[in-house]
Tab-separated table of C-alpha atoms and ligand atoms in Angstrom:
chain	number	residue	atom	x	y	z
Z	1	UNK	CA	-5.915	-16.758	18.136
Z	2	UNK	CA	-5.816	-17.242	13.853
Z	3	UNK	CA	-5.808	-14.113	12.529
Z	4	UNK	CA	-8.552	-14.890	10.601
Z	5	UNK	CA	-10.617	-11.717	9.099
Z	6	UNK	CA	-14.382	-12.220	8.658
Z	7	UNK	CA	-13.295	-12.197	4.589
Z	8	UNK	CA	-10.963	-15.743	5.300
Z	9	UNK	CA	-11.511	-17.603	2.350
Z	10	UNK	CA	-11.847	-20.885	4.460
Z	11	UNK	CA	-11.704	-19.407	7.908
Z	12	UNK	CA	-9.951	-21.994	11.101
Z	13	UNK	CA	-11.674	-20.049	13.541
Z	14	UNK	CA	-14.093	-22.932	15.688
Z	15	UNK	CA	-17.482	-22.708	14.160
Z	16	UNK	CA	-19.645	-22.587	16.934
Z	17	UNK	CA	-23.609	-22.729	15.572
Z	18	UNK	CA	-25.056	-19.968	16.812
Z	19	UNK	CA	-28.650	-18.288	15.681
Z	20	UNK	CA	-28.758	-14.970	15.157
Z	21	UNK	CA	-32.977	-13.466	15.110
Z	22	UNK	CA	-33.900	-10.157	13.678
Z	23	UNK	CA	-36.455	-8.709	12.180
Z	24	UNK	CA	-37.183	-6.795	8.982
Z	25	UNK	CA	-40.226	-4.920	7.730
Z	26	UNK	CA	-42.523	-6.851	9.412
Z	27	UNK	CA	-41.286	-10.939	9.856
Z	28	UNK	CA	-39.300	-12.282	11.705
Z	29	UNK	CA	-36.314	-14.330	10.638
Z	30	UNK	CA	-33.864	-16.725	13.363
Z	31	UNK	CA	-30.852	-16.953	10.486
Z	32	UNK	CA	-28.053	-19.599	11.324
Z	33	UNK	CA	-24.576	-18.350	11.823
Z	34	UNK	CA	-20.956	-18.549	12.984
Z	35	UNK	CA	-17.795	-18.116	14.379
Z	36	UNK	CA	-15.323	-16.611	11.250
Z	37	UNK	CA	-18.050	-14.964	9.976
Z	38	UNK	CA	-18.863	-11.174	9.287
Z	39	UNK	CA	-21.067	-10.414	12.558
Z	40	UNK	CA	-21.593	-13.385	13.298
Z	41	UNK	CA	-23.851	-12.870	16.884
Z	42	UNK	CA	-26.483	-9.695	15.099
Z	43	UNK	CA	-27.966	-7.905	12.488
Z	44	UNK	CA	-24.803	-5.670	12.448
Z	45	UNK	CA	-26.565	-2.098	12.749
Z	46	UNK	CA	-25.060	-0.907	8.970
Z	47	UNK	CA	-27.568	-3.962	7.973
Z	48	UNK	CA	-30.256	-3.107	9.653
Z	49	UNK	CA	-30.208	0.619	8.326
Z	50	UNK	CA	-30.200	-0.740	4.897
Z	51	UNK	CA	-32.097	-3.459	5.429
Z	52	UNK	CA	-34.805	-0.707	7.395
Z	53	UNK	CA	-34.455	2.204	5.066
Z	54	UNK	CA	-33.572	1.532	1.342
Z	55	UNK	CA	-36.365	0.330	-1.265
Z	56	UNK	CA	-36.790	-3.574	-1.080
Z	57	UNK	CA	-38.129	-5.403	-3.800
Z	58	UNK	CA	-41.226	-6.776	-3.611
Z	59	UNK	CA	-43.412	-9.368	-5.433
Z	60	UNK	CA	-42.710	-7.637	-8.605
Z	61	UNK	CA	-40.023	-7.584	-8.553
Z	62	UNK	CA	-38.744	-10.515	-11.146
Z	63	UNK	CA	-34.548	-9.492	-10.085
Z	64	UNK	CA	-31.969	-11.241	-10.623
Z	65	UNK	CA	-30.699	-9.825	-7.580
Z	66	UNK	CA	-27.264	-10.163	-6.150
Z	67	UNK	CA	-26.283	-9.392	-2.863
Z	68	UNK	CA	-22.718	-8.720	-2.317
Z	69	UNK	CA	-20.442	-10.440	0.452
Z	70	UNK	CA	-23.421	-11.773	1.144
Z	71	UNK	CA	-21.534	-13.096	5.147
Z	72	UNK	CA	-24.425	-15.448	7.200
Z	73	UNK	CA	-27.035	-14.311	4.703
Z	74	UNK	CA	-29.935	-12.102	6.606
Z	75	UNK	CA	-30.229	-9.616	2.834
Z	76	UNK	CA	-30.319	-12.551	0.222
Z	77	UNK	CA	-33.414	-13.780	3.134
Z	78	UNK	CA	-34.413	-10.698	3.432
Z	79	UNK	CA	-34.155	-9.901	-0.958
Z	80	UNK	CA	-35.913	-13.806	-1.367
Z	81	UNK	CA	-38.950	-13.563	0.912
Z	82	UNK	CA	-39.636	-9.579	0.345
Z	83	UNK	CA	-39.096	-10.717	-3.684
Z	84	UNK	CA	-40.600	-13.914	-4.713
Z	85	UNK	CA	-40.845	-14.320	-7.541
Z	86	UNK	CA	-37.302	-13.128	-7.365
Z	87	UNK	CA	-34.113	-15.180	-8.256
Z	88	UNK	CA	-31.316	-14.034	-5.842
Z	89	UNK	CA	-27.418	-14.328	-6.144
Z	90	UNK	CA	-25.525	-14.321	-2.709
Z	91	UNK	CA	-21.417	-13.853	-3.036
Z	92	UNK	CA	-19.212	-13.664	-0.763
Z	93	UNK	CA	-15.646	-15.191	-0.989
Z	94	UNK	CA	-16.106	-16.540	2.996
Z	95	UNK	CA	-16.977	-20.442	1.929
Z	96	UNK	CA	-17.974	-20.445	5.440
Z	97	UNK	CA	-20.284	-17.766	5.049
Z	98	UNK	CA	-21.106	-19.329	1.158
Z	99	UNK	CA	-22.941	-22.627	3.491
Z	100	UNK	CA	-25.167	-21.015	6.071
Z	101	UNK	CA	-25.889	-18.433	3.649
Z	102	UNK	CA	-27.829	-21.569	1.506
Z	103	UNK	CA	-28.825	-23.125	4.541
Z	104	UNK	CA	-30.275	-20.197	5.326
Z	105	UNK	CA	-32.136	-19.274	2.359
Z	106	UNK	CA	-33.683	-22.739	2.973
Z	107	UNK	CA	-34.801	-21.885	6.142
Z	108	UNK	CA	-36.448	-19.526	4.720
Z	109	UNK	CA	-38.036	-21.399	2.022
Z	110	UNK	CA	-36.243	-20.530	-0.517
Z	111	UNK	CA	-33.272	-22.768	-1.400
Z	112	UNK	CA	-34.374	-23.151	-5.396
Z	113	UNK	CA	-34.095	-19.100	-6.194
Z	114	UNK	CA	-30.742	-18.370	-3.856
Z	115	UNK	CA	-27.918	-19.157	-5.676
Z	116	UNK	CA	-24.966	-19.068	-3.871
Z	117	UNK	CA	-21.468	-18.943	-5.660
Z	118	UNK	CA	-18.617	-17.927	-4.720
Z	119	UNK	CA	-17.378	-14.712	-6.965
Z	120	UNK	CA	-16.089	-16.816	-9.782
Z	121	UNK	CA	-18.975	-18.679	-9.592
Z	122	UNK	CA	-21.528	-16.090	-10.939
Z	123	UNK	CA	-22.095	-16.510	-15.030
Z	124	UNK	CA	-21.023	-13.217	-16.993
Z	125	UNK	CA	-24.263	-13.202	-18.996
Z	126	UNK	CA	-26.246	-12.217	-15.703
Z	127	UNK	CA	-27.024	-9.242	-14.781
Z	128	UNK	CA	-28.620	-7.368	-12.038
Z	129	UNK	CA	-31.887	-6.083	-11.438
Z	130	UNK	CA	-31.161	-4.308	-8.322
Z	131	UNK	CA	-27.439	-5.675	-5.763
Z	132	UNK	CA	-27.298	-4.986	-2.388
Z	133	UNK	CA	-24.075	-4.722	-0.171
Z	134	UNK	CA	-22.636	-4.216	3.508
Z	135	UNK	CA	-19.590	-3.758	1.455
Z	136	UNK	CA	-16.324	-5.652	3.202
Z	137	UNK	CA	-15.126	-2.322	3.605
Z	138	UNK	CA	-11.806	-3.757	5.948
Z	139	UNK	CA	-10.331	-5.267	2.705
Z	140	UNK	CA	-9.119	-1.041	1.704
Z	141	UNK	CA	-9.458	0.996	-0.175
Z	142	UNK	CA	-7.747	0.479	-3.507
Z	143	UNK	CA	-9.673	-3.891	-2.869
Z	144	UNK	CA	-13.473	-1.991	-1.903
Z	145	UNK	CA	-12.362	0.206	-5.995
Z	146	UNK	CA	-11.869	-2.966	-7.265
Z	147	UNK	CA	-14.685	-4.882	-5.823
Z	148	UNK	CA	-17.185	-2.114	-6.831
Z	149	UNK	CA	-15.786	-2.017	-10.755
Z	150	UNK	CA	-16.359	-5.627	-11.007
Z	151	UNK	CA	-20.091	-5.843	-10.285
Z	152	UNK	CA	-21.153	-3.034	-10.728
Z	153	UNK	CA	-21.187	-3.003	-14.192
Z	154	UNK	CA	-23.126	-5.890	-13.911
Z	155	UNK	CA	-26.673	-3.200	-13.496
Z	156	UNK	CA	-29.031	-3.918	-15.852
Z	157	UNK	CA	-29.376	-0.683	-17.547
Z	158	UNK	CA	-32.858	0.757	-15.590
Z	159	UNK	CA	-30.646	-1.349	-12.113
Z	160	UNK	CA	-30.400	0.529	-8.690
Z	161	UNK	CA	-27.336	-1.117	-6.250
Z	162	UNK	CA	-28.080	0.067	-2.496
Z	163	UNK	CA	-25.694	0.258	-0.548
Z	164	UNK	CA	-24.604	0.796	3.384
Z	165	UNK	CA	-21.025	2.240	4.583
Z	166	UNK	CA	-20.358	3.650	7.889
Z	167	UNK	CA	-19.841	7.503	7.418
Z	168	UNK	CA	-16.370	6.949	10.112
Z	169	UNK	CA	-15.289	3.633	8.021
Z	170	UNK	CA	-15.581	6.941	4.420
Z	171	UNK	CA	-18.955	6.264	3.192
Z	172	UNK	CA	-18.849	10.180	1.746
Z	173	UNK	CA	-15.600	10.149	-0.285
Z	174	UNK	CA	-16.548	6.292	-1.109
Z	175	UNK	CA	-20.005	8.710	-2.924
Z	176	UNK	CA	-17.799	10.916	-3.890
Z	177	UNK	CA	-15.161	8.539	-5.704
Z	178	UNK	CA	-18.670	6.547	-7.174
Z	179	UNK	CA	-19.886	10.148	-8.671
Z	180	UNK	CA	-16.075	10.201	-10.396
Z	181	UNK	CA	-16.998	7.276	-11.608
Z	182	UNK	CA	-19.943	8.337	-13.828
Z	183	UNK	CA	-22.202	6.888	-11.765
Z	184	UNK	CA	-25.583	8.307	-9.890
Z	185	UNK	CA	-25.518	8.729	-6.471
Z	186	UNK	CA	-28.270	9.869	-3.854
Z	187	UNK	CA	-27.600	9.623	-0.504
Z	188	UNK	CA	-31.084	7.967	-0.289
Z	189	UNK	CA	-30.545	8.126	3.521
Z	190	UNK	CA	-28.507	8.855	6.601
Z	191	UNK	CA	-28.503	7.367	10.350
Z	192	UNK	CA	-27.224	5.986	12.931
Z	193	UNK	CA	-23.952	6.612	11.089
Z	194	UNK	CA	-24.415	5.269	8.344
Z	195	UNK	CA	-25.265	6.534	4.938
Z	196	UNK	CA	-27.298	4.700	2.703
Z	197	UNK	CA	-25.844	5.279	-1.131
Z	198	UNK	CA	-28.792	4.391	-4.306
Z	199	UNK	CA	-26.826	3.891	-7.083
Z	200	UNK	CA	-27.882	4.030	-10.834
Z	201	UNK	CA	-26.420	4.688	-14.019
W	301	SAM	C1	-19.082	-5.924	5.911
W	301	SAM	S1	-19.798	-8.565	5.076
W	301	SAM	C2	-21.121	-7.647	5.347
W	301	SAM	C3	-21.698	-9.155	5.544
W	301	SAM	C4	-23.343	-9.225	5.131
W	301	SAM	N1	-24.233	-8.936	4.132
W	301	SAM	C5	-24.762	-8.853	6.466
W	301	SAM	O1	-24.675	-7.812	6.184
W	301	SAM	O2	-23.974	-9.368	7.823
W	301	SAM	C6	-18.641	-8.046	3.468
W	301	SAM	C7	-18.624	-9.304	3.830
W	301	SAM	O3	-18.006	-9.155	2.230
W	301	SAM	C8	-17.419	-10.498	1.740
W	301	SAM	N2	-16.361	-9.785	0.860
W	301	SAM	C9	-15.180	-10.164	1.049
W	301	SAM	N3	-14.781	-9.432	0.041
W	301	SAM	C10	-15.514	-10.428	-0.588
W	301	SAM	C11	-14.518	-9.848	-1.842
W	301	SAM	N4	-14.107	-10.248	-2.927
W	301	SAM	N5	-16.109	-10.125	-3.505
W	301	SAM	C12	-17.174	-11.185	-2.457
W	301	SAM	N6	-16.893	-10.600	-0.809
W	301	SAM	C13	-16.788	-10.638	-1.047
W	301	SAM	C14	-16.883	-10.615	3.585
W	301	SAM	O4	-16.255	-12.179	2.649
W	301	SAM	C15	-17.929	-10.017	3.705
W	301	SAM	O5	-18.828	-10.704	4.042
């Protein structure tokens, strides 16, 4: 036991490289994963619901797009594949997650369009056409709110954020809190106990 969480900055858990396979929108992905990152052995079911139910970007989407809390990069890879003209920023506090995401972006042929960064590594003048996140609920409610208050204001005026949160982990109270903060929030979909929230200005 090392005491690592999936949001540890520099995991000491053995990397034990592995691969995760999944399909989204008719495309198959085989991505690199490792110990010490979130859902290291399979596509997280919440992320799967998000990628199945939200409106993926298209060839017409120019971005930039943000994958907030990228983990090993499944959302980044799906966004980069679906929107071949877009730049995708992938942000995570976990260094191993960032390394995996960079490697996986290269696997899907998007190394030149993926910008993998720690939170402070995103230039202040970048605003996002879309923000995608399966956010880190386990960091705690105040920290989660702080995270969203930091990044949602970086949506472009007509931008859209797509969030997935398990109902039993507070999906509905997060929905209410976002509304209280002045965001337009629609429960776009609900499946397998997960809420997919569509957030706009
Ligand atoms: C629920 S996981 C989702 C990972 C990945 N997107 C997926 O779907 O498998 C949330 C991620 O947020 C990251 N995280 C935690 N705190 C963060 C912060 N303050 N800023 C950015 N990312 C953070 C965690 O390290 C973790 O990788």
